[in-house]
Amino acid sequence: MIYLTLCLTHDCNLRCGYCYAGRKRAVSMSRKTAFRSIDFGLQQACREGKALGKMPEIQIGFFGGEPLLEWTLLQECREYAEAESSRAGINLKWTLTTNMTLLTEERVVWLMEKGFHLGLSMDGNAAMHGVWRNYPDGRSSHAECVAALEWFKGREHRAELICVVNPANVKHLEESVRWMGGACGLDIMLNPDFGAKWTPEALAALSAAYEKVGEEVVRRYRAGNPLTLNVIQSKIGAYVKGGYQTCDMCSLGEREIAVAVSGNIYPCARLVGNDDLENLCMGNVLTGVDREKKLKLAAARGNRNPKCLDCSLRARCLQWCGCVNYVTSGRTDWVGEFTCFHEKLSIRVADRVAETLWEERNPWFIREFYSGVSSGDGNTAAECED
Ligand code: SF4
Ligand code: SF4
């Protein structure tokens, strides 16, 4: 599968303090560049399908700035890619990451009908969200996000919340997770702000908050109403399957491609920023791929930090993530200190959650992770529930 992300605009109607999407300016992708980007992605998908001897697949995502500022262009891209991919026999998937403020019920219905999966950026309750996710005049965007959540009722499997945790808002995390879990049934992706300055005090606050979040996850399983938080369930899942598999890992610049407004090609959407990182730019969709740069980036995948070689957590750690490595260490192939701290913390909390629920033979937990496995008293998970 090829993962193509189009950054439709450098502009945004918000000014989140931790934004890594670069300086905001009213510059958007031209239709020509957008269509050429799609052609480029489809070619890569065909090449991959041929090499693997299977049907080509591509996931096309829209990102920004705020991509909904370019609603018409987004719809045109959807139409163009649909026509081109059906001609070429390519399987298509769609994603959109949005700050939610420009969603309307009509737009949500259209996006659902067109098969999109949405990443909804919302940091948590009013206190947490209001720390960073504000309009240029300082007003919080929380009310608009809360209003938009209504349109996802009954469509929970088609969207997830993306919640950025930062030293300045971490004190609200525990309360926010409880609030989000009550306000909607969407999965929650906790995204630590890898680029932030995490002082020892901030790291201690993060640890305390994750421990509390773990307790909330246990409480929800006990109540028969599980809450999905990536930092916990993904670590349990990685344990159950013996570590992250190749298909879980991104492949910087190979299967993962991001195109900036200018048409410049980057190995990941997170690295587009101001579109000025020459060392990471692999060419342009209008003028062609810079093969030498692409090879250089491919050679700099993985993690060469020797401290990880004999780490027992290595298989369940995101040490392979090139963009996070770049943000934390300045190198795509060198895991940073904060990542190490965060991964150890997530795994510790996840393991405590899993041990507690396994001991209790919680049927929801067993069904989710050990479907078909005996719960220890001779019953399967489904039987336990009865
Ligand atoms: S909504 Fe997204 S792109 Fe806009 S300022 Fe916030 S983080 Fe940046
Ligand atoms: S937990 Fe730390 S030492 Fe272990 S693999 Fe991850 S980054 Fe490396």
PDB file of N, CA and C in Angstrom, residues 40-126:
ATOM      1  N   PHE A  40       1.376  10.708  -9.599  1.00  0.00           N
ATOM      2  CA  PHE A  40       2.626  10.184  -9.057  1.00  0.00           C
ATOM      3  C   PHE A  40       2.350   9.053  -8.063  1.00  0.00           C
ATOM      4  N   GLY A  41       1.396   9.284  -7.157  1.00  0.00           N
ATOM      5  CA  GLY A  41       1.041   8.263  -6.165  1.00  0.00           C
ATOM      6  C   GLY A  41       0.494   7.007  -6.833  1.00  0.00           C
ATOM      7  N   LEU A  42      -0.347   7.181  -7.839  1.00  0.00           N
ATOM      8  CA  LEU A  42      -0.935   6.022  -8.513  1.00  0.00           C
ATOM      9  C   LEU A  42       0.153   5.210  -9.237  1.00  0.00           C
ATOM     10  N   GLN A  43       1.114   5.933  -9.825  1.00  0.00           N
ATOM     11  CA  GLN A  43       2.232   5.221 -10.485  1.00  0.00           C
ATOM     12  C   GLN A  43       2.995   4.377  -9.477  1.00  0.00           C
ATOM     13  N   GLN A  44       3.258   4.977  -8.305  1.00  0.00           N
ATOM     14  CA  GLN A  44       4.000   4.241  -7.267  1.00  0.00           C
ATOM     15  C   GLN A  44       3.210   3.009  -6.834  1.00  0.00           C
ATOM     16  N   ALA A  45       1.871   3.174  -6.719  1.00  0.00           N
ATOM     17  CA  ALA A  45       1.029   2.049  -6.292  1.00  0.00           C
ATOM     18  C   ALA A  45       1.077   0.929  -7.336  1.00  0.00           C
ATOM     19  N   CYS A  46       1.018   1.317  -8.617  1.00  0.00           N
ATOM     20  CA  CYS A  46       1.061   0.299  -9.692  1.00  0.00           C
ATOM     21  C   CYS A  46       2.392  -0.446  -9.646  1.00  0.00           C
ATOM     22  N   ARG A  47       3.471   0.326  -9.451  1.00  0.00           N
ATOM     23  CA  ARG A  47       4.806  -0.283  -9.404  1.00  0.00           C
ATOM     24  C   ARG A  47       4.888  -1.276  -8.243  1.00  0.00           C
ATOM     25  N   GLU A  48       4.381  -0.853  -7.091  1.00  0.00           N
ATOM     26  CA  GLU A  48       4.430  -1.735  -5.922  1.00  0.00           C
ATOM     27  C   GLU A  48       3.563  -2.979  -6.140  1.00  0.00           C
ATOM     28  N   GLY A  49       2.344  -2.764  -6.697  1.00  0.00           N
ATOM     29  CA  GLY A  49       1.446  -3.897  -6.949  1.00  0.00           C
ATOM     30  C   GLY A  49       2.097  -4.920  -7.865  1.00  0.00           C
ATOM     31  N   LYS A  50       2.764  -4.419  -8.893  1.00  0.00           N
ATOM     32  CA  LYS A  50       3.428  -5.305  -9.855  1.00  0.00           C
ATOM     33  C   LYS A  50       4.551  -6.094  -9.169  1.00  0.00           C
ATOM     34  N   ALA A  51       5.338  -5.374  -8.372  1.00  0.00           N
ATOM     35  CA  ALA A  51       6.468  -6.026  -7.692  1.00  0.00           C
ATOM     36  C   ALA A  51       5.982  -7.106  -6.729  1.00  0.00           C
ATOM     37  N   LEU A  52       4.838  -6.855  -6.078  1.00  0.00           N
ATOM     38  CA  LEU A  52       4.337  -7.819  -5.088  1.00  0.00           C
ATOM     39  C   LEU A  52       3.366  -8.819  -5.697  1.00  0.00           C
ATOM     40  N   GLY A  53       3.016  -8.607  -6.949  1.00  0.00           N
ATOM     41  CA  GLY A  53       2.077  -9.515  -7.622  1.00  0.00           C
ATOM     42  C   GLY A  53       0.688  -9.460  -7.023  1.00  0.00           C
ATOM     43  N   LYS A  54       0.273  -8.250  -6.602  1.00  0.00           N
ATOM     44  CA  LYS A  54      -1.089  -8.131  -6.054  1.00  0.00           C
ATOM     45  C   LYS A  54      -1.734  -6.833  -6.535  1.00  0.00           C
ATOM     46  N   MET A  55      -3.005  -6.704  -6.224  1.00  0.00           N
ATOM     47  CA  MET A  55      -3.731  -5.515  -6.685  1.00  0.00           C
ATOM     48  C   MET A  55      -3.123  -4.254  -6.068  1.00  0.00           C
ATOM     49  N   PRO A  56      -2.827  -3.247  -6.886  1.00  0.00           N
ATOM     50  CA  PRO A  56      -2.246  -2.021  -6.331  1.00  0.00           C
ATOM     51  C   PRO A  56      -3.215  -1.337  -5.368  1.00  0.00           C
ATOM     52  N   GLU A  57      -2.638  -0.756  -4.305  1.00  0.00           N
ATOM     53  CA  GLU A  57      -3.471  -0.085  -3.294  1.00  0.00           C
ATOM     54  C   GLU A  57      -2.833   1.245  -2.925  1.00  0.00           C
ATOM     55  N   ILE A  58      -3.676   2.241  -2.717  1.00  0.00           N
ATOM     56  CA  ILE A  58      -3.151   3.530  -2.270  1.00  0.00           C
ATOM     57  C   ILE A  58      -4.113   4.153  -1.271  1.00  0.00           C
ATOM     58  N   GLN A  59      -3.557   4.796  -0.282  1.00  0.00           N
ATOM     59  CA  GLN A  59      -4.365   5.600   0.636  1.00  0.00           C
ATOM     60  C   GLN A  59      -3.987   7.055   0.399  1.00  0.00           C
ATOM     61  N   ILE A  60      -4.959   7.852   0.023  1.00  0.00           N
ATOM     62  CA  ILE A  60      -4.686   9.272  -0.229  1.00  0.00           C
ATOM     63  C   ILE A  60      -5.243  10.086   0.939  1.00  0.00           C
ATOM     64  N   GLY A  61      -4.382  10.890   1.533  1.00  0.00           N
ATOM     65  CA  GLY A  61      -4.794  11.689   2.692  1.00  0.00           C
ATOM     66  C   GLY A  61      -4.632  13.171   2.399  1.00  0.00           C
ATOM     67  N   PHE A  62      -5.477  13.971   3.039  1.00  0.00           N
ATOM     68  CA  PHE A  62      -5.385  15.428   2.893  1.00  0.00           C
ATOM     69  C   PHE A  62      -5.002  16.034   4.229  1.00  0.00           C
ATOM     70  N   PHE A  63      -4.071  16.984   4.130  1.00  0.00           N
ATOM     71  CA  PHE A  63      -3.424  17.538   5.315  1.00  0.00           C
ATOM     72  C   PHE A  63      -3.173  19.009   5.026  1.00  0.00           C
ATOM     73  N   GLY A  64      -2.651  19.752   5.983  1.00  0.00           N
ATOM     74  CA  GLY A  64      -2.428  21.177   5.729  1.00  0.00           C
ATOM     75  C   GLY A  64      -1.153  21.651   6.379  1.00  0.00           C
ATOM     76  N   GLY A  65      -1.319  22.880   6.949  1.00  0.00           N
ATOM     77  CA  GLY A  65      -2.450  23.758   7.227  1.00  0.00           C
ATOM     78  C   GLY A  65      -3.773  23.032   7.426  1.00  0.00           C
ATOM     79  N   GLU A  66      -4.823  23.750   7.190  1.00  0.00           N
ATOM     80  CA  GLU A  66      -6.160  23.162   7.345  1.00  0.00           C
ATOM     81  C   GLU A  66      -6.714  22.845   5.952  1.00  0.00           C
ATOM     82  N   PRO A  67      -6.801  21.560   5.599  1.00  0.00           N
ATOM     83  CA  PRO A  67      -7.197  21.199   4.237  1.00  0.00           C
ATOM     84  C   PRO A  67      -8.626  21.603   3.872  1.00  0.00           C
ATOM     85  N   LEU A  68      -9.495  21.773   4.893  1.00  0.00           N
ATOM     86  CA  LEU A  68     -10.880  22.144   4.552  1.00  0.00           C
ATOM     87  C   LEU A  68     -10.981  23.582   4.045  1.00  0.00           C
ATOM     88  N   LEU A  69      -9.909  24.358   4.173  1.00  0.00           N
ATOM     89  CA  LEU A  69      -9.899  25.690   3.539  1.00  0.00           C
ATOM     90  C   LEU A  69      -9.921  25.529   2.021  1.00  0.00           C
ATOM     91  N   GLU A  70      -9.531  24.364   1.552  1.00  0.00           N
ATOM     92  CA  GLU A  70      -9.513  24.086   0.103  1.00  0.00           C
ATOM     93  C   GLU A  70     -10.540  22.996  -0.221  1.00  0.00           C
ATOM     94  N   TRP A  71     -11.753  23.217   0.200  1.00  0.00           N
ATOM     95  CA  TRP A  71     -12.822  22.220   0.070  1.00  0.00           C
ATOM     96  C   TRP A  71     -13.084  21.847  -1.400  1.00  0.00           C
ATOM     97  N   THR A  72     -13.137  22.847  -2.269  1.00  0.00           N
ATOM     98  CA  THR A  72     -13.435  22.555  -3.684  1.00  0.00           C
ATOM     99  C   THR A  72     -12.313  21.729  -4.298  1.00  0.00           C
ATOM    100  N   LEU A  73     -11.071  22.121  -4.013  1.00  0.00           N
ATOM    101  CA  LEU A  73      -9.925  21.380  -4.551  1.00  0.00           C
ATOM    102  C   LEU A  73      -9.931  19.936  -4.030  1.00  0.00           C
ATOM    103  N   LEU A  74     -10.250  19.792  -2.760  1.00  0.00           N
ATOM    104  CA  LEU A  74     -10.300  18.450  -2.158  1.00  0.00           C
ATOM    105  C   LEU A  74     -11.334  17.587  -2.901  1.00  0.00           C
ATOM    106  N   GLN A  75     -12.490  18.157  -3.172  1.00  0.00           N
ATOM    107  CA  GLN A  75     -13.534  17.396  -3.883  1.00  0.00           C
ATOM    108  C   GLN A  75     -13.082  17.047  -5.311  1.00  0.00           C
ATOM    109  N   GLU A  76     -12.396  18.008  -5.943  1.00  0.00           N
ATOM    110  CA  GLU A  76     -11.908  17.742  -7.310  1.00  0.00           C
ATOM    111  C   GLU A  76     -10.863  16.626  -7.309  1.00  0.00           C
ATOM    112  N   CYS A  77     -10.001  16.649  -6.298  1.00  0.00           N
ATOM    113  CA  CYS A  77      -8.970  15.597  -6.189  1.00  0.00           C
ATOM    114  C   CYS A  77      -9.637  14.238  -6.011  1.00  0.00           C
ATOM    115  N   ARG A  78     -10.650  14.204  -5.172  1.00  0.00           N
ATOM    116  CA  ARG A  78     -11.364  12.952  -4.908  1.00  0.00           C
ATOM    117  C   ARG A  78     -11.923  12.385  -6.217  1.00  0.00           C
ATOM    118  N   GLU A  79     -12.528  13.275  -6.990  1.00  0.00           N
ATOM    119  CA  GLU A  79     -13.157  12.865  -8.253  1.00  0.00           C
ATOM    120  C   GLU A  79     -12.102  12.393  -9.259  1.00  0.00           C
ATOM    121  N   TYR A  80     -11.024  13.166  -9.359  1.00  0.00           N
ATOM    122  CA  TYR A  80      -9.960  12.838 -10.316  1.00  0.00           C
ATOM    123  C   TYR A  80      -9.314  11.485  -9.976  1.00  0.00           C
ATOM    124  N   ALA A  81      -8.981  11.308  -8.697  1.00  0.00           N
ATOM    125  CA  ALA A  81      -8.307  10.066  -8.286  1.00  0.00           C
ATOM    126  C   ALA A  81      -9.217   8.870  -8.481  1.00  0.00           C
ATOM    127  N   GLU A  82     -10.494   9.061  -8.215  1.00  0.00           N
ATOM    128  CA  GLU A  82     -11.462   7.970  -8.375  1.00  0.00           C
ATOM    129  C   GLU A  82     -11.472   7.510  -9.842  1.00  0.00           C
ATOM    130  N   ALA A  83     -11.555   8.484 -10.755  1.00  0.00           N
ATOM    131  CA  ALA A  83     -11.626   8.145 -12.180  1.00  0.00           C
ATOM    132  C   ALA A  83     -10.322   7.472 -12.636  1.00  0.00           C
ATOM    133  N   GLU A  84      -9.190   8.064 -12.249  1.00  0.00           N
ATOM    134  CA  GLU A  84      -7.896   7.535 -12.707  1.00  0.00           C
ATOM    135  C   GLU A  84      -7.616   6.146 -12.112  1.00  0.00           C
ATOM    136  N   SER A  85      -7.968   5.958 -10.851  1.00  0.00           N
ATOM    137  CA  SER A  85      -7.650   4.670 -10.217  1.00  0.00           C
ATOM    138  C   SER A  85      -8.554   3.567 -10.744  1.00  0.00           C
ATOM    139  N   SER A  86      -9.810   3.894 -11.040  1.00  0.00           N
ATOM    140  CA  SER A  86     -10.668   2.807 -11.530  1.00  0.00           C
ATOM    141  C   SER A  86     -10.211   2.400 -12.932  1.00  0.00           C
ATOM    142  N   ARG A  87      -9.708   3.383 -13.691  1.00  0.00           N
ATOM    143  CA  ARG A  87      -9.158   3.046 -15.013  1.00  0.00           C
ATOM    144  C   ARG A  87      -7.953   2.105 -14.878  1.00  0.00           C
ATOM    145  N   ALA A  88      -7.132   2.359 -13.860  1.00  0.00           N
ATOM    146  CA  ALA A  88      -5.896   1.578 -13.706  1.00  0.00           C
ATOM    147  C   ALA A  88      -6.075   0.357 -12.784  1.00  0.00           C
ATOM    148  N   GLY A  89      -7.285   0.162 -12.245  1.00  0.00           N
ATOM    149  CA  GLY A  89      -7.526  -0.991 -11.369  1.00  0.00           C
ATOM    150  C   GLY A  89      -6.779  -0.887 -10.043  1.00  0.00           C
ATOM    151  N   ILE A  90      -6.856   0.282  -9.411  1.00  0.00           N
ATOM    152  CA  ILE A  90      -6.155   0.495  -8.135  1.00  0.00           C
ATOM    153  C   ILE A  90      -7.181   0.654  -7.015  1.00  0.00           C
ATOM    154  N   ASN A  91      -6.923  -0.016  -5.910  1.00  0.00           N
ATOM    155  CA  ASN A  91      -7.808   0.081  -4.753  1.00  0.00           C
ATOM    156  C   ASN A  91      -7.486   1.367  -3.978  1.00  0.00           C
ATOM    157  N   LEU A  92      -8.512   2.164  -3.685  1.00  0.00           N
ATOM    158  CA  LEU A  92      -8.296   3.485  -3.079  1.00  0.00           C
ATOM    159  C   LEU A  92      -8.860   3.580  -1.661  1.00  0.00           C
ATOM    160  N   LYS A  93      -8.121   4.251  -0.787  1.00  0.00           N
ATOM    161  CA  LYS A  93      -8.646   4.579   0.539  1.00  0.00           C
ATOM    162  C   LYS A  93      -8.418   6.072   0.765  1.00  0.00           C
ATOM    163  N   TRP A  94      -9.226   6.656   1.662  1.00  0.00           N
ATOM    164  CA  TRP A  94      -9.175   8.110   1.838  1.00  0.00           C
ATOM    165  C   TRP A  94      -9.050   8.506   3.300  1.00  0.00           C
ATOM    166  N   THR A  95      -8.216   9.490   3.576  1.00  0.00           N
ATOM    167  CA  THR A  95      -8.144  10.039   4.934  1.00  0.00           C
ATOM    168  C   THR A  95      -8.085  11.564   4.869  1.00  0.00           C
ATOM    169  N   LEU A  96      -8.467  12.168   5.959  1.00  0.00           N
ATOM    170  CA  LEU A  96      -8.415  13.633   6.075  1.00  0.00           C
ATOM    171  C   LEU A  96      -8.094  13.963   7.522  1.00  0.00           C
ATOM    172  N   THR A  97      -7.149  14.865   7.719  1.00  0.00           N
ATOM    173  CA  THR A  97      -6.856  15.356   9.070  1.00  0.00           C
ATOM    174  C   THR A  97      -7.341  16.794   9.144  1.00  0.00           C
ATOM    175  N   THR A  98      -8.212  17.083  10.097  1.00  0.00           N
ATOM    176  CA  THR A  98      -8.806  18.424  10.150  1.00  0.00           C
ATOM    177  C   THR A  98      -8.901  18.935  11.578  1.00  0.00           C
ATOM    178  N   ASN A  99      -8.925  20.273  11.695  1.00  0.00           N
ATOM    179  CA  ASN A  99      -9.092  20.864  13.030  1.00  0.00           C
ATOM    180  C   ASN A  99     -10.563  20.968  13.420  1.00  0.00           C
ATOM    181  N   MET A 100     -11.449  20.470  12.613  1.00  0.00           N
ATOM    182  CA  MET A 100     -12.894  20.336  12.868  1.00  0.00           C
ATOM    183  C   MET A 100     -13.697  21.627  12.735  1.00  0.00           C
ATOM    184  N   THR A 101     -13.040  22.775  12.756  1.00  0.00           N
ATOM    185  CA  THR A 101     -13.806  24.028  12.856  1.00  0.00           C
ATOM    186  C   THR A 101     -14.560  24.357  11.572  1.00  0.00           C
ATOM    187  N   LEU A 102     -14.126  23.779  10.439  1.00  0.00           N
ATOM    188  CA  LEU A 102     -14.788  24.096   9.168  1.00  0.00           C
ATOM    189  C   LEU A 102     -15.673  22.942   8.694  1.00  0.00           C
ATOM    190  N   LEU A 103     -15.908  21.980   9.585  1.00  0.00           N
ATOM    191  CA  LEU A 103     -16.824  20.893   9.235  1.00  0.00           C
ATOM    192  C   LEU A 103     -18.256  21.409   9.337  1.00  0.00           C
ATOM    193  N   THR A 104     -19.104  20.896   8.471  1.00  0.00           N
ATOM    194  CA  THR A 104     -20.545  21.124   8.587  1.00  0.00           C
ATOM    195  C   THR A 104     -21.172  19.741   8.475  1.00  0.00           C
ATOM    196  N   GLU A 105     -22.430  19.631   8.810  1.00  0.00           N
ATOM    197  CA  GLU A 105     -23.073  18.323   8.710  1.00  0.00           C
ATOM    198  C   GLU A 105     -23.042  17.843   7.260  1.00  0.00           C
ATOM    199  N   GLU A 106     -23.269  18.774   6.345  1.00  0.00           N
ATOM    200  CA  GLU A 106     -23.280  18.426   4.916  1.00  0.00           C
ATOM    201  C   GLU A 106     -21.900  17.877   4.494  1.00  0.00           C
ATOM    202  N   ARG A 107     -20.853  18.519   4.949  1.00  0.00           N
ATOM    203  CA  ARG A 107     -19.502  18.061   4.596  1.00  0.00           C
ATOM    204  C   ARG A 107     -19.208  16.686   5.201  1.00  0.00           C
ATOM    205  N   VAL A 108     -19.629  16.489   6.448  1.00  0.00           N
ATOM    206  CA  VAL A 108     -19.383  15.189   7.087  1.00  0.00           C
ATOM    207  C   VAL A 108     -20.119  14.095   6.313  1.00  0.00           C
ATOM    208  N   VAL A 109     -21.356  14.366   5.922  1.00  0.00           N
ATOM    209  CA  VAL A 109     -22.122  13.363   5.170  1.00  0.00           C
ATOM    210  C   VAL A 109     -21.408  13.048   3.854  1.00  0.00           C
ATOM    211  N   TRP A 110     -20.929  14.074   3.177  1.00  0.00           N
ATOM    212  CA  TRP A 110     -20.205  13.868   1.899  1.00  0.00           C
ATOM    213  C   TRP A 110     -18.944  13.022   2.142  1.00  0.00           C
ATOM    214  N   LEU A 111     -18.193  13.381   3.156  1.00  0.00           N
ATOM    215  CA  LEU A 111     -16.937  12.660   3.436  1.00  0.00           C
ATOM    216  C   LEU A 111     -17.212  11.197   3.777  1.00  0.00           C
ATOM    217  N   MET A 112     -18.281  10.965   4.516  1.00  0.00           N
ATOM    218  CA  MET A 112     -18.632   9.582   4.876  1.00  0.00           C
ATOM    219  C   MET A 112     -19.052   8.807   3.628  1.00  0.00           C
ATOM    220  N   GLU A 113     -19.881   9.456   2.819  1.00  0.00           N
ATOM    221  CA  GLU A 113     -20.347   8.790   1.578  1.00  0.00           C
ATOM    222  C   GLU A 113     -19.177   8.455   0.667  1.00  0.00           C
ATOM    223  N   LYS A 114     -18.159   9.310   0.691  1.00  0.00           N
ATOM    224  CA  LYS A 114     -17.014   9.115  -0.203  1.00  0.00           C
ATOM    225  C   LYS A 114     -15.939   8.225   0.421  1.00  0.00           C
ATOM    226  N   GLY A 115     -16.232   7.644   1.570  1.00  0.00           N
ATOM    227  CA  GLY A 115     -15.333   6.629   2.129  1.00  0.00           C
ATOM    228  C   GLY A 115     -14.160   7.162   2.926  1.00  0.00           C
ATOM    229  N   PHE A 116     -14.223   8.395   3.394  1.00  0.00           N
ATOM    230  CA  PHE A 116     -13.097   8.955   4.153  1.00  0.00           C
ATOM    231  C   PHE A 116     -13.048   8.414   5.587  1.00  0.00           C
ATOM    232  N   HIS A 117     -11.832   8.305   6.102  1.00  0.00           N
ATOM    233  CA  HIS A 117     -11.604   8.116   7.536  1.00  0.00           C
ATOM    234  C   HIS A 117     -10.979   9.422   8.028  1.00  0.00           C
ATOM    235  N   LEU A 118     -11.528   9.958   9.128  1.00  0.00           N
ATOM    236  CA  LEU A 118     -11.093  11.292   9.554  1.00  0.00           C
ATOM    237  C   LEU A 118     -10.247  11.284  10.823  1.00  0.00           C
ATOM    238  N   GLY A 119      -9.198  12.055  10.820  1.00  0.00           N
ATOM    239  CA  GLY A 119      -8.427  12.341  12.031  1.00  0.00           C
ATOM    240  C   GLY A 119      -8.879  13.710  12.518  1.00  0.00           C
ATOM    241  N   LEU A 120      -9.525  13.739  13.685  1.00  0.00           N
ATOM    242  CA  LEU A 120     -10.099  14.988  14.205  1.00  0.00           C
ATOM    243  C   LEU A 120      -9.206  15.536  15.309  1.00  0.00           C
ATOM    244  N   SER A 121      -8.592  16.672  15.056  1.00  0.00           N
ATOM    245  CA  SER A 121      -7.666  17.231  16.047  1.00  0.00           C
ATOM    246  C   SER A 121      -8.432  17.926  17.150  1.00  0.00           C
ATOM    247  N   MET A 122      -8.385  17.342  18.321  1.00  0.00           N
ATOM    248  CA  MET A 122      -9.077  17.915  19.480  1.00  0.00           C
ATOM    249  C   MET A 122      -8.291  17.485  20.713  1.00  0.00           C
ATOM    250  N   ASP A 123      -7.818  18.435  21.498  1.00  0.00           N
ATOM    251  CA  ASP A 123      -6.898  18.063  22.578  1.00  0.00           C
ATOM    252  C   ASP A 123      -7.567  17.509  23.822  1.00  0.00           C
ATOM    253  N   GLY A 124      -8.852  17.799  24.016  1.00  0.00           N
ATOM    254  CA  GLY A 124      -9.503  17.270  25.213  1.00  0.00           C
ATOM    255  C   GLY A 124     -10.622  18.160  25.682  1.00  0.00           C
ATOM    256  N   ASN A 125     -10.729  18.309  26.992  1.00  0.00           N
ATOM    257  CA  ASN A 125     -11.800  19.154  27.527  1.00  0.00           C
ATOM    258  C   ASN A 125     -11.454  20.627  27.268  1.00  0.00           C
ATOM    259  N   ALA A 126     -12.351  21.515  27.679  1.00  0.00           N
ATOM    260  CA  ALA A 126     -12.163  22.940  27.348  1.00  0.00           C
ATOM    261  C   ALA A 126     -10.824  23.468  27.879  1.00  0.00           C
TER     262      ALA A 126
END
